[in-house]
């Protein structure tokens, strides 16, 4: 740096006064800048506080969304539960509304006694529009002779439980060391007067 | 606001109040210092102190010319300052030397030392001055300082310093001094050729070694006499006529008037060379082995080629006008800062590294 870089012949008192003025002005600017910054900060805080719709709307919206989600979840859960309940109810109804097959089996056992021996019993519901409207009973069995088998068919028809009893076929069978006659029956259970099987 | 935070790239306004004109320059930092604005205004009343009215007018001119801010640096002219080489005891501290300087300078003006502001800088110690501590000193009376400050402050300027033309020019020449690689024993001579007077400065890399005013070889009367041949009745017209004549092709022809003008300017240059030689001899006598590394011209006469050639011939050394800092923002793109603006530009660099 040059030795003559900062020669200043301004009177000392004048220089001090100028220096003081510059300092005061600088401090004024600093204070003004500080005040400005504080003002901006306050304005920012005020803006944050005074805009709940803007600032708090988002939480509210999110809460609403959560609530909607919860509601939807609850609805789904309830619907699932209701559906499960309905299913249970339907099952209960189904069980409750089923014919008393025990009676049928007892009937079959009684009518076949001394004539035939059942080897297969298949009860099939016949659905119309998804609802069981009738039942079909398929029977396989053995009889001592074709005549006994036919007598079994007639005995079933006489019960009145079946709308129809059809002998689908007979055939010779050798079972238990005996010459027997196997048969197959197709029986349709007669519906109740109310339409229920 | 930007200025408050210290990001202001503009320098203070350097104001060089001369007898005939006021030169003002403001620089800005753009990869080094460049001229942001420059203006030269004619004085309303030649040779008198600046009045408040003139200062207000000046401020208006500066505002219109693209100057920014009110911070200004002034130059105390040789008429108001007192300068001298002062010697103190070899073991004197800076405080003691300061008191000696103040006392010496005040004595030259028969004034109270407390009524004067002084500045000084040490000079290199010669082989025969081991018993003394020598310095170059400059002083300004408080009354003179207030006479300079008051009008400008009334006009709204905020003067941050009163500098001297010598130190301002030294500052302005800083890059050139560095380029000339002046070591402790090398120096350069700067001739400030003004209308009303010539000043000779001797610079080394760090300081103003020596300064001297010459009134005799002033170019003003010569130019006016030359201009009178062409009907120029004012100094400005005379200067313009001479400059135009120097720039015209007539110089190269055998135009008797042009040849006569060149001869007169060359004679002024030769007289300047003689005076410059005295200063060079003084420095070299004071410090044997000191070498001259350059002779430069500034001021209004720096642009007159015959004058420069006269100095070159007289000193048997290459002489050049000091370069300008670059095109002024308010000047035409092809016009650079004139050499007579160098002092104002140096003032604008006050407190800053050139």
Short mmCIF file of C-alpha atoms in Angstrom, two decimals:
data_model
loop_
_atom_site.label_atom_id
_atom_site.label_comp_id
_atom_site.label_asym_id
_atom_site.label_seq_id
_atom_site.Cartn_x
_atom_site.Cartn_y
_atom_site.Cartn_z
CA UNK A 1 0.00 0.00 0.00
CA UNK A 2 1.28 3.42 -0.90
CA UNK A 3 2.42 5.67 1.93
CA UNK A 4 0.36 8.45 0.39
CA UNK A 5 -2.82 6.45 -0.01
CA UNK A 6 -4.91 8.25 2.60
CA UNK A 7 -3.61 11.78 3.03
CA UNK A 8 -6.41 13.79 4.57
CA UNK A 9 -6.04 17.49 5.29
CA UNK A 10 -9.57 17.91 6.53
CA UNK A 11 -9.63 19.58 9.99
CA UNK A 12 -9.70 16.99 12.75
CA UNK A 13 -12.83 18.39 14.33
CA UNK A 14 -14.62 18.35 11.00
CA UNK A 15 -13.45 14.82 10.37
CA UNK A 16 -14.68 13.65 13.76
CA UNK A 17 -18.03 15.29 13.19
CA UNK A 18 -18.32 13.66 9.78
CA UNK A 19 -17.30 10.31 11.21
CA UNK A 20 -19.94 10.69 13.90
CA UNK A 21 -22.55 11.62 11.31
CA UNK A 22 -21.64 8.61 9.22
CA UNK A 23 -21.82 6.35 12.26
CA UNK A 24 -25.20 7.77 13.26
CA UNK A 25 -26.47 7.37 9.73
CA UNK A 26 -25.13 3.84 9.56
CA UNK A 27 -26.78 2.97 12.85
CA UNK A 28 -30.00 4.53 11.65
CA UNK A 29 -29.86 2.35 8.59
CA UNK A 30 -29.03 -0.72 10.66
CA UNK A 31 -31.89 0.04 13.04
CA UNK A 32 -34.18 0.69 10.10
CA UNK A 33 -33.08 -2.53 8.46
CA UNK A 34 -33.53 -4.38 11.76
CA UNK A 35 -36.95 -2.83 12.22
CA UNK A 36 -37.80 -3.76 8.69
CA UNK A 37 -36.71 -7.32 9.24
CA UNK A 38 -38.63 -7.49 12.50
CA UNK A 39 -41.64 -6.03 10.76
CA UNK A 40 -41.36 -8.60 8.03
CA UNK A 41 -41.00 -11.34 10.62
CA UNK A 42 -44.04 -10.05 12.53
CA UNK A 43 -45.98 -9.79 9.31
CA UNK A 44 -45.00 -13.32 8.49
CA UNK A 45 -46.10 -14.58 11.89
CA UNK A 46 -49.31 -12.58 11.66
CA UNK A 47 -49.92 -13.95 8.22
CA UNK A 48 -49.44 -17.46 9.50
CA UNK A 49 -51.77 -16.87 12.41
CA UNK A 50 -54.35 -14.86 10.55
CA UNK A 51 -54.84 -17.38 7.81
CA UNK A 52 -56.35 -20.42 9.50
CA UNK A 53 -58.36 -21.04 6.41
CA UNK A 54 -55.14 -21.19 4.51
CA UNK A 55 -52.88 -22.69 7.09
CA UNK A 56 -55.40 -24.63 9.07
CA UNK A 57 -57.50 -25.53 6.09
CA UNK A 58 -54.97 -28.06 5.13
CA UNK A 59 -55.15 -29.89 8.49
CA UNK A 60 -58.92 -29.58 8.41
CA UNK A 61 -58.98 -30.89 4.93
CA UNK A 62 -56.69 -33.67 5.87
CA UNK A 63 -58.83 -34.39 8.93
CA UNK A 64 -61.88 -34.46 6.76
CA UNK A 65 -60.13 -36.73 4.39
CA UNK A 66 -59.13 -38.95 7.28
CA UNK A 67 -62.65 -38.87 8.56
CA UNK A 68 -63.98 -39.75 5.16
CA UNK A 69 -61.48 -42.54 4.94
CA UNK A 70 -62.44 -43.72 8.42
CA UNK A 71 -66.08 -43.49 7.52
CA UNK A 72 -65.51 -45.41 4.37
CA UNK A 73 -63.47 -47.98 6.24
CA UNK A 74 -66.16 -48.17 8.86
CA UNK A 75 -68.80 -48.52 6.22
CA UNK A 76 -66.83 -51.25 4.54
CA UNK A 77 -66.31 -52.95 7.89
CA UNK A 78 -69.97 -52.61 8.72
CA UNK A 79 -71.00 -53.82 5.33
CA UNK A 80 -68.64 -56.75 5.67
CA UNK A 81 -70.05 -57.48 9.10
CA UNK A 82 -73.58 -57.12 7.83
CA UNK A 83 -72.76 -59.31 4.91
CA UNK A 84 -71.27 -61.86 7.28
CA UNK A 85 -74.32 -61.55 9.48
CA UNK A 86 -76.58 -61.97 6.48
CA UNK A 87 -74.60 -64.97 5.38
CA UNK A 88 -74.89 -66.42 8.84
CA UNK A 89 -78.54 -65.63 8.79
CA UNK A 90 -78.96 -67.18 5.40
CA UNK A 91 -77.12 -70.24 6.57
CA UNK A 92 -79.27 -70.36 9.64
CA UNK A 93 -82.34 -69.87 7.51
CA UNK A 94 -81.06 -72.49 5.13
CA UNK A 95 -80.53 -74.92 7.94
CA UNK A 96 -83.78 -73.95 9.52
CA UNK A 97 -85.69 -74.09 6.29
CA UNK A 98 -84.20 -77.39 5.09
CA UNK A 99 -86.54 -80.37 5.00
CA UNK A 100 -86.10 -82.72 7.88
CA UNK A 101 -84.05 -85.27 6.01
CA UNK A 102 -83.87 -87.37 9.12
CA UNK A 103 -87.55 -88.10 8.59
CA UNK A 104 -86.86 -88.95 5.00
CA UNK A 105 -84.03 -91.30 5.90
CA UNK A 106 -86.19 -92.95 8.50
CA UNK A 107 -88.92 -93.27 5.88
CA UNK A 108 -86.56 -94.81 3.39
CA UNK A 109 -85.19 -97.20 5.95
CA UNK A 110 -88.65 -98.27 6.92
CA UNK A 111 -89.87 -98.76 3.36
CA UNK A 112 -86.75 -100.63 2.25
CA UNK A 113 -86.79 -102.97 5.21
CA UNK A 114 -87.01 -106.57 4.00
CA UNK A 115 -86.92 -105.52 0.37
CA UNK A 116 -83.78 -103.57 -0.46
CA UNK A 117 -80.55 -102.24 0.89
CA UNK A 118 -79.48 -98.77 -0.09
CA UNK A 119 -75.88 -98.36 -1.24
CA UNK A 120 -75.94 -94.72 -2.28
CA UNK A 121 -78.17 -91.80 -1.48
CA UNK A 122 -77.70 -88.48 -3.18
CA UNK A 123 -79.96 -85.55 -2.44
CA UNK A 124 -79.61 -82.80 -5.02
CA UNK A 125 -81.37 -79.46 -4.86
CA UNK A 126 -82.73 -78.11 -8.07
CA UNK A 127 -82.19 -74.32 -8.16
CA UNK A 128 -84.39 -71.90 -9.95
CA UNK A 129 -83.16 -68.26 -9.92
CA UNK A 130 -80.55 -69.16 -7.35
CA UNK A 131 -83.05 -70.46 -4.87
CA UNK A 132 -83.59 -74.19 -4.18
CA UNK A 133 -87.02 -74.87 -5.48
CA UNK A 134 -87.02 -78.67 -5.47
CA UNK A 135 -84.95 -81.63 -4.38
CA UNK A 136 -84.07 -84.67 -6.32
CA UNK A 137 -83.10 -87.82 -4.59
CA UNK A 138 -81.01 -90.37 -6.35
CA UNK A 139 -80.86 -93.78 -4.82
CA UNK A 140 -78.75 -96.84 -5.59
CA UNK A 141 -79.37 -100.06 -3.85
CA UNK A 142 -79.60 -103.78 -3.91
CA UNK A 143 -82.69 -105.87 -3.78
CA UNK A 144 -83.19 -109.63 -3.64
CA UNK A 145 -84.91 -109.54 -6.97
CA UNK A 146 -86.21 -107.09 -9.55
CA UNK A 147 -89.61 -107.59 -8.12
CA UNK A 148 -88.44 -106.46 -4.72
CA UNK A 149 -86.88 -103.45 -6.28
CA UNK A 150 -90.12 -102.52 -7.98
CA UNK A 151 -91.99 -103.08 -4.74
CA UNK A 152 -89.60 -100.59 -3.13
CA UNK A 153 -90.44 -98.03 -5.79
CA UNK A 154 -94.10 -98.45 -5.20
CA UNK A 155 -93.68 -98.23 -1.50
CA UNK A 156 -91.89 -94.91 -1.93
CA UNK A 157 -94.60 -93.61 -4.18
CA UNK A 158 -97.17 -94.56 -1.63
CA UNK A 159 -95.53 -92.39 0.98
CA UNK A 160 -96.69 -89.21 -0.82
CA UNK A 161 -93.41 -87.57 -0.02
CA UNK A 162 -92.22 -87.80 -3.58
CA UNK A 163 -93.77 -86.19 -6.58
CA UNK A 164 -92.34 -88.94 -8.71
CA UNK A 165 -90.27 -92.06 -8.25
CA UNK A 166 -88.65 -93.47 -11.33
CA UNK A 167 -86.80 -96.69 -11.57
CA UNK A 168 -83.95 -95.86 -13.84
CA UNK A 169 -82.71 -99.37 -14.16
CA UNK A 170 -82.00 -102.76 -12.62
CA UNK A 171 -79.14 -105.11 -13.09
CA UNK A 172 -77.94 -108.38 -11.75
CA UNK A 173 -75.37 -108.02 -9.05
CA UNK A 174 -73.32 -110.48 -7.11
CA UNK A 175 -72.80 -109.15 -3.68
CA UNK A 176 -72.08 -110.78 -0.41
CA UNK A 177 -71.98 -114.12 -2.19
CA UNK A 178 -75.62 -113.70 -3.18
CA UNK A 179 -77.28 -113.16 -6.53
CA UNK A 180 -78.98 -109.84 -6.08
CA UNK A 181 -80.50 -107.13 -8.22
CA UNK A 182 -79.04 -103.62 -8.17
CA UNK A 183 -81.25 -100.73 -8.95
CA UNK A 184 -81.21 -97.02 -9.42
CA UNK A 185 -84.00 -94.66 -8.53
CA UNK A 186 -84.67 -91.07 -9.23
CA UNK A 187 -87.07 -89.49 -6.86
CA UNK A 188 -88.40 -86.00 -6.90
CA UNK A 189 -89.46 -84.60 -3.62
CA UNK A 190 -92.87 -83.04 -3.76
CA UNK A 191 -93.01 -79.34 -2.87
CA UNK A 192 -94.92 -78.05 0.08
CA UNK A 193 -98.19 -76.26 -0.56
CA UNK A 194 -96.36 -72.93 0.04
CA UNK A 195 -93.93 -73.75 -2.73
CA UNK A 196 -91.10 -74.73 -0.51
CA UNK A 197 -89.58 -78.14 -1.13
CA UNK B 1 -29.34 0.02 0.88
CA UNK B 2 -26.72 -1.59 -1.31
CA UNK B 3 -24.28 1.13 -0.32
CA UNK B 4 -25.10 0.48 3.34
CA UNK B 5 -24.18 -3.13 2.99
CA UNK B 6 -20.87 -2.25 1.40
CA UNK B 7 -21.67 -3.49 -2.07
CA UNK B 8 -21.36 -0.08 -3.67
CA UNK B 9 -18.95 -0.37 -6.55
CA UNK B 10 -18.80 3.38 -7.09
CA UNK B 11 -15.98 5.45 -5.71
CA UNK B 12 -16.44 8.87 -4.14
CA UNK B 13 -16.55 11.73 -6.62
CA UNK B 14 -13.10 13.16 -7.16
CA UNK B 15 -13.44 16.92 -7.52
CA UNK B 16 -10.46 18.88 -8.77
CA UNK B 17 -11.26 22.57 -8.51
CA UNK B 18 -8.89 24.46 -10.79
CA UNK B 19 -8.59 28.13 -11.57
CA UNK B 20 -10.45 27.86 -14.88
CA UNK B 21 -12.31 24.60 -14.71
CA UNK B 22 -13.65 22.04 -12.28
CA UNK B 23 -12.94 18.44 -13.18
CA UNK B 24 -14.94 15.66 -11.58
CA UNK B 25 -14.52 11.91 -12.00
CA UNK B 26 -16.27 8.94 -10.44
CA UNK B 27 -14.94 5.46 -10.87
CA UNK B 28 -16.52 2.09 -10.49
CA UNK B 29 -14.98 -1.28 -9.85
CA UNK B 30 -15.46 -3.56 -12.83
CA UNK B 31 -12.48 -5.90 -13.11
CA UNK B 32 -10.34 -3.03 -11.91
CA UNK B 33 -11.30 0.60 -11.81
CA UNK B 34 -13.14 2.09 -14.75
CA UNK B 35 -14.49 5.58 -15.27
CA UNK B 36 -18.17 5.64 -14.41
CA UNK B 37 -18.68 9.35 -15.03
CA UNK B 38 -16.46 12.28 -15.85
CA UNK B 39 -17.15 15.91 -16.46
CA UNK B 40 -15.21 19.14 -16.84
CA UNK B 41 -17.08 22.35 -16.05
CA UNK B 42 -15.95 25.92 -16.68
CA UNK B 43 -15.65 28.06 -13.60
CA UNK B 44 -18.06 30.99 -13.33
CA UNK B 45 -15.32 33.20 -11.93
CA UNK B 46 -11.76 32.31 -12.70
CA UNK B 47 -9.19 32.05 -9.98
CA UNK B 48 -11.44 32.54 -6.98
CA UNK B 49 -12.60 30.10 -4.35
CA UNK B 50 -15.61 28.00 -5.18
CA UNK B 51 -18.82 29.68 -4.03
CA UNK B 52 -21.91 27.98 -2.67
CA UNK B 53 -23.83 29.00 -5.76
CA UNK B 54 -21.19 27.46 -8.00
CA UNK B 55 -21.12 24.31 -5.87
CA UNK B 56 -24.90 23.94 -6.19
CA UNK B 57 -24.59 24.37 -9.94
CA UNK B 58 -21.81 21.80 -9.97
CA UNK B 59 -23.94 19.30 -8.11
CA UNK B 60 -26.71 19.70 -10.64
CA UNK B 61 -24.26 19.14 -13.47
CA UNK B 62 -22.88 16.03 -11.80
CA UNK B 63 -26.34 14.58 -11.25
CA UNK B 64 -27.18 15.08 -14.89
CA UNK B 65 -23.85 13.61 -15.96
CA UNK B 66 -24.49 10.26 -14.29
CA UNK B 67 -22.62 10.71 -11.02
CA UNK B 68 -24.09 8.85 -8.06
CA UNK B 69 -23.99 9.70 -4.40
CA UNK B 70 -22.75 12.78 -2.59
CA UNK B 71 -19.50 11.47 -1.17
CA UNK B 72 -16.64 13.54 -2.53
CA UNK B 73 -12.90 13.94 -2.23
CA UNK B 74 -11.34 17.34 -2.83
CA UNK B 75 -7.87 18.42 -3.75
CA UNK B 76 -6.26 21.29 -1.93
CA UNK B 77 -4.43 23.20 -4.61
CA UNK B 78 -0.87 24.44 -4.34
CA UNK B 79 -2.17 27.94 -3.69
CA UNK B 80 -3.78 26.94 -0.41
CA UNK B 81 -1.42 24.24 0.80
CA UNK B 82 2.07 24.56 2.09
CA UNK B 83 4.49 21.76 1.41
CA UNK B 84 8.08 21.22 2.31
CA UNK B 85 10.70 18.63 3.03
CA UNK B 86 11.04 18.51 6.79
CA UNK B 87 13.85 17.00 8.77
CA UNK B 88 13.58 15.71 12.31
CA UNK B 89 15.99 13.99 14.69
CA UNK B 90 16.98 10.52 13.57
CA UNK B 91 15.45 8.86 16.60
CA UNK B 92 12.24 10.89 16.50
CA UNK B 93 9.02 8.97 16.84
CA UNK B 94 6.12 9.56 14.48
CA UNK B 95 4.36 11.69 17.09
CA UNK B 96 7.44 13.83 17.61
CA UNK B 97 7.97 14.16 13.88
CA UNK B 98 4.33 15.10 13.46
CA UNK B 99 4.78 17.94 15.93
CA UNK B 100 7.93 19.08 14.12
CA UNK B 101 6.14 19.01 10.77
CA UNK B 102 3.17 20.94 12.09
CA UNK B 103 5.45 23.54 13.65
CA UNK B 104 7.55 23.92 10.50
CA UNK B 105 4.60 24.25 8.14
CA UNK B 106 2.73 26.62 10.42
CA UNK B 107 5.85 28.72 10.64
CA UNK B 108 5.90 29.03 6.86
CA UNK B 109 2.43 30.54 7.02
CA UNK B 110 2.98 32.34 10.31
CA UNK B 111 0.03 30.45 11.72
CA UNK B 112 -0.81 28.57 14.88
CA UNK B 113 0.25 24.91 14.48
CA UNK B 114 -3.08 23.88 16.02
CA UNK B 115 -4.89 25.77 13.27
CA UNK B 116 -3.37 23.60 10.59
CA UNK B 117 -3.89 20.06 9.44
CA UNK B 118 -0.72 18.36 8.27
CA UNK B 119 0.25 15.11 6.62
CA UNK B 120 3.66 13.71 5.99
CA UNK B 121 5.35 10.61 4.73
CA UNK B 122 8.94 9.50 5.23
CA UNK B 123 11.47 9.85 2.47
CA UNK B 124 14.20 7.35 1.80
CA UNK B 125 17.24 8.12 3.86
CA UNK B 126 20.25 9.31 1.90
CA UNK B 127 23.79 8.27 2.78
CA UNK B 128 24.55 11.70 4.22
CA UNK B 129 21.44 11.95 6.35
CA UNK B 130 22.00 9.37 9.01
CA UNK B 131 21.54 11.96 11.73
CA UNK B 132 18.15 13.11 10.53
CA UNK B 133 14.81 11.65 9.68
CA UNK B 134 13.47 13.29 6.54
CA UNK B 135 9.92 13.46 5.36
CA UNK B 136 7.79 15.16 2.73
CA UNK B 137 5.09 17.21 4.44
CA UNK B 138 2.03 19.10 3.33
CA UNK B 139 -0.25 21.29 5.40
CA UNK B 140 -3.52 23.14 5.08
CA UNK B 141 -4.84 25.83 7.37
CA UNK B 142 -8.21 25.12 8.91
CA UNK B 143 -9.62 28.37 7.59
CA UNK B 144 -8.62 27.45 4.05
CA UNK B 145 -10.03 23.98 4.54
CA UNK B 146 -13.36 25.39 5.71
CA UNK B 147 -13.40 27.78 2.78
CA UNK B 148 -13.20 24.73 0.52
CA UNK B 149 -15.62 22.54 2.48
CA UNK B 150 -18.44 24.92 3.33
CA UNK B 151 -19.72 25.67 -0.19
CA UNK B 152 -19.67 22.01 -1.18
CA UNK B 153 -21.40 20.94 2.02
CA UNK B 154 -24.01 23.61 1.51
CA UNK B 155 -24.60 22.14 -1.92
CA UNK B 156 -25.21 18.74 -0.33
CA UNK B 157 -21.86 17.10 -0.92
CA UNK B 158 -20.38 15.00 1.83
CA UNK B 159 -16.65 15.63 1.62
CA UNK B 160 -14.84 12.68 3.12
CA UNK B 161 -11.32 13.91 2.53
CA UNK B 162 -9.17 16.80 1.40
CA UNK B 163 -6.30 15.31 -0.51
CA UNK B 164 -3.47 16.91 -2.43
CA UNK B 165 -2.93 16.80 -6.21
CA UNK B 166 0.46 15.18 -5.68
CA UNK B 167 -0.84 12.23 -3.71
CA UNK B 168 -3.87 11.93 -5.98
CA UNK B 169 -1.65 11.73 -9.04
CA UNK B 170 0.66 9.28 -7.31
CA UNK B 171 -2.35 7.10 -6.57
CA UNK B 172 -3.57 7.41 -10.14
CA UNK B 173 -0.13 6.43 -11.43
CA UNK B 174 -0.01 3.41 -9.12
CA UNK B 175 -0.48 0.75 -11.84
CA UNK B 176 2.01 2.53 -14.10
CA UNK B 177 4.49 2.78 -11.25
CA UNK B 178 4.08 -0.92 -10.61
CA UNK B 179 4.49 -1.62 -14.30
CA UNK B 180 7.74 0.38 -14.35
CA UNK B 181 8.94 -1.89 -11.53
CA UNK B 182 10.25 0.98 -9.47
CA UNK B 183 12.30 -0.33 -6.63
CA UNK B 184 13.55 1.72 -3.71
CA UNK B 185 16.15 3.49 -5.82
CA UNK B 186 14.19 4.13 -9.00
CA UNK B 187 11.85 7.01 -9.63
CA UNK B 188 9.64 8.57 -12.27
CA UNK B 189 8.92 12.18 -13.13
CA UNK B 190 5.43 13.44 -13.81
CA UNK B 191 4.88 16.83 -15.40
CA UNK B 192 1.41 18.22 -14.81
CA UNK B 193 1.18 20.80 -17.56
CA UNK B 194 -1.79 23.05 -16.83
CA UNK B 195 -3.06 26.22 -18.37
CA UNK B 196 -1.86 28.45 -15.60
CA UNK B 197 1.09 26.56 -14.28
CA UNK B 198 3.18 23.45 -14.36
CA UNK B 199 3.99 21.17 -11.46
CA UNK B 200 6.79 18.66 -11.38
CA UNK B 201 6.39 15.54 -9.29
CA UNK B 202 8.93 12.88 -8.55
CA UNK B 203 7.40 9.55 -7.59
CA UNK B 204 8.80 6.30 -6.42
CA UNK B 205 6.78 3.16 -5.94
CA UNK B 206 5.58 4.10 -2.47
CA UNK B 207 5.51 7.85 -2.19
CA UNK B 208 5.75 11.33 -3.61
CA UNK B 209 9.42 12.12 -3.25
CA UNK B 210 9.41 15.66 -4.42
CA UNK B 211 7.12 18.28 -5.89
CA UNK B 212 7.64 21.71 -7.29
CA UNK B 213 5.53 24.39 -8.97
CA UNK B 214 6.62 26.26 -12.06
CA UNK B 215 4.81 29.41 -13.03
CA UNK B 216 7.10 30.67 -15.70
CA UNK B 217 6.60 28.08 -18.45
CA UNK B 218 2.80 28.10 -18.19
CA UNK B 219 1.28 27.17 -21.50
CA UNK B 220 -1.80 29.37 -21.06
CA UNK B 221 -0.29 32.63 -22.25
CA UNK B 222 1.52 30.87 -25.08
CA UNK B 223 -1.64 29.12 -26.25
CA UNK B 224 -3.56 32.34 -25.98
CA UNK B 225 -0.97 34.12 -28.05
CA UNK B 226 -1.09 31.38 -30.67
CA UNK B 227 -4.89 31.40 -30.64
CA UNK B 228 -4.95 35.17 -31.06
CA UNK B 229 -3.44 34.71 -34.49
CA UNK B 230 -6.60 32.84 -35.40
CA UNK B 231 -8.99 35.29 -33.80
CA UNK B 232 -9.50 33.28 -30.59
CA UNK B 233 -10.40 35.84 -27.97
CA UNK B 234 -10.82 33.52 -24.98
CA UNK B 235 -8.47 30.90 -23.52
CA UNK B 236 -10.95 28.12 -24.32
CA UNK B 237 -11.14 29.16 -27.97
CA UNK B 238 -7.38 29.51 -28.16
CA UNK B 239 -6.88 26.04 -26.69
CA UNK B 240 -9.44 24.59 -29.10
CA UNK B 241 -7.84 26.27 -32.07
CA UNK B 242 -4.41 24.99 -31.15
CA UNK B 243 -5.63 21.48 -30.55
CA UNK B 244 -7.52 21.45 -33.85
CA UNK B 245 -4.48 22.71 -35.61
CA UNK B 246 -2.32 20.02 -34.05
CA UNK B 247 -4.77 17.36 -35.13
CA UNK B 248 -5.15 18.65 -38.69
CA UNK B 249 -3.10 17.65 -41.69
CA UNK B 250 -1.84 21.21 -42.01
CA UNK B 251 0.83 20.38 -39.48
CA UNK B 252 2.36 17.95 -41.88
CA UNK B 253 2.27 20.43 -44.69
CA UNK B 254 4.51 23.37 -44.81
CA UNK B 255 1.91 25.66 -43.24
CA UNK B 256 3.95 28.51 -41.79
CA UNK B 257 1.48 29.17 -38.96
CA UNK B 258 1.36 25.51 -37.98
CA UNK B 259 5.09 25.22 -38.10
CA UNK B 260 5.46 28.34 -35.97
CA UNK B 261 2.94 26.99 -33.45
CA UNK B 262 4.76 23.70 -33.23
CA UNK B 263 8.01 25.50 -32.70
CA UNK B 264 6.57 27.61 -29.86
CA UNK B 265 5.12 24.52 -28.15
CA UNK B 266 8.41 22.69 -28.58
CA UNK B 267 10.20 25.59 -26.95
CA UNK B 268 7.81 25.34 -23.97
CA UNK B 269 8.63 21.65 -23.85
CA UNK B 270 12.32 22.39 -23.86
CA UNK B 271 11.90 24.81 -20.93
CA UNK B 272 9.91 22.18 -19.06
CA UNK B 273 12.67 19.67 -19.74
CA UNK B 274 15.20 22.05 -18.25
CA UNK B 275 13.12 22.40 -15.09
CA UNK B 276 12.50 18.68 -14.93
CA UNK B 277 16.21 18.06 -15.23
CA UNK B 278 16.78 20.23 -12.17
CA UNK B 279 14.38 18.09 -10.18
CA UNK B 280 15.97 14.90 -11.42
CA UNK B 281 19.40 16.20 -10.50
CA UNK B 282 18.11 17.17 -7.06
CA UNK B 283 16.79 13.68 -6.40
CA UNK B 284 19.89 11.99 -7.73
CA UNK B 285 22.11 14.36 -5.77
CA UNK B 286 20.12 13.63 -2.67
CA UNK B 287 20.23 9.93 -3.29
CA UNK B 288 23.17 8.89 -5.46
CA UNK B 289 22.40 5.88 -7.58
CA UNK B 290 18.70 6.68 -7.94
CA UNK B 291 17.68 5.95 -11.51
CA UNK B 292 15.05 7.61 -13.67
CA UNK B 293 12.60 5.06 -15.05
CA UNK B 294 10.06 7.24 -16.79
CA UNK B 295 8.86 10.72 -17.67
CA UNK B 296 5.15 11.17 -17.97
CA UNK B 297 2.87 14.05 -18.83
CA UNK B 298 -0.60 14.88 -17.59
CA UNK B 299 -2.78 17.97 -17.57
CA UNK B 300 -4.07 19.98 -20.50
CA UNK B 301 -0.67 20.19 -22.16
CA UNK B 302 -0.16 16.43 -22.22
CA UNK B 303 -2.12 16.17 -25.44
CA UNK B 304 0.07 18.62 -27.32
CA UNK B 305 2.50 16.51 -29.29
CA UNK B 306 5.05 19.27 -30.05
CA UNK B 307 5.31 20.06 -26.35
CA UNK B 308 5.87 16.42 -25.54
CA UNK B 309 8.51 16.15 -28.22
CA UNK B 310 10.23 19.23 -26.80
CA UNK B 311 10.41 17.57 -23.38
CA UNK B 312 11.65 14.35 -24.93
CA UNK B 313 14.36 16.16 -26.80
CA UNK B 314 15.41 18.14 -23.73
CA UNK B 315 15.59 15.17 -21.39
CA UNK B 316 16.80 12.66 -23.97
CA UNK B 317 14.22 10.27 -22.59
CA UNK B 318 10.97 8.86 -23.81
CA UNK B 319 7.99 10.88 -22.63
CA UNK B 320 4.39 9.72 -22.72
CA UNK B 321 1.04 10.98 -21.56
CA UNK B 322 -0.35 8.90 -18.72
CA UNK B 323 -3.05 6.50 -19.79
CA UNK B 324 -6.62 6.94 -18.86
CA UNK B 325 -8.69 4.48 -16.94
CA UNK B 326 -11.06 3.72 -19.77
CA UNK B 327 -13.97 5.27 -21.54
CA UNK B 328 -16.25 7.36 -19.39
CA UNK B 329 -19.82 6.21 -19.25
CA UNK B 330 -21.10 9.63 -20.21
CA UNK B 331 -18.53 10.15 -22.94
CA UNK B 332 -18.62 9.07 -26.52
CA UNK B 333 -17.46 5.47 -26.90
CA UNK B 334 -14.34 6.46 -28.78
CA UNK B 335 -13.36 9.21 -26.37
CA UNK B 336 -11.31 8.38 -23.35
CA UNK B 337 -10.69 10.35 -20.22
CA UNK B 338 -8.47 13.30 -20.99
CA UNK B 339 -5.08 13.52 -19.24
CA UNK B 340 -6.22 16.67 -17.42
CA UNK B 341 -8.72 14.51 -15.53
CA UNK B 342 -5.95 12.46 -13.93
CA UNK B 343 -5.97 14.42 -10.65
CA UNK B 344 -9.73 14.04 -10.27
CA UNK B 345 -9.46 10.33 -11.05
CA UNK B 346 -6.71 10.00 -8.44
CA UNK B 347 -8.92 11.76 -5.91
CA UNK B 348 -11.71 9.30 -6.66
CA UNK B 349 -9.28 6.53 -5.76
CA UNK B 350 -8.70 7.98 -2.30
CA UNK B 351 -8.56 5.23 0.31
CA UNK B 352 -8.71 2.58 -2.37
CA UNK B 353 -6.15 0.41 -4.06
CA UNK B 354 -5.65 1.61 -7.64
#
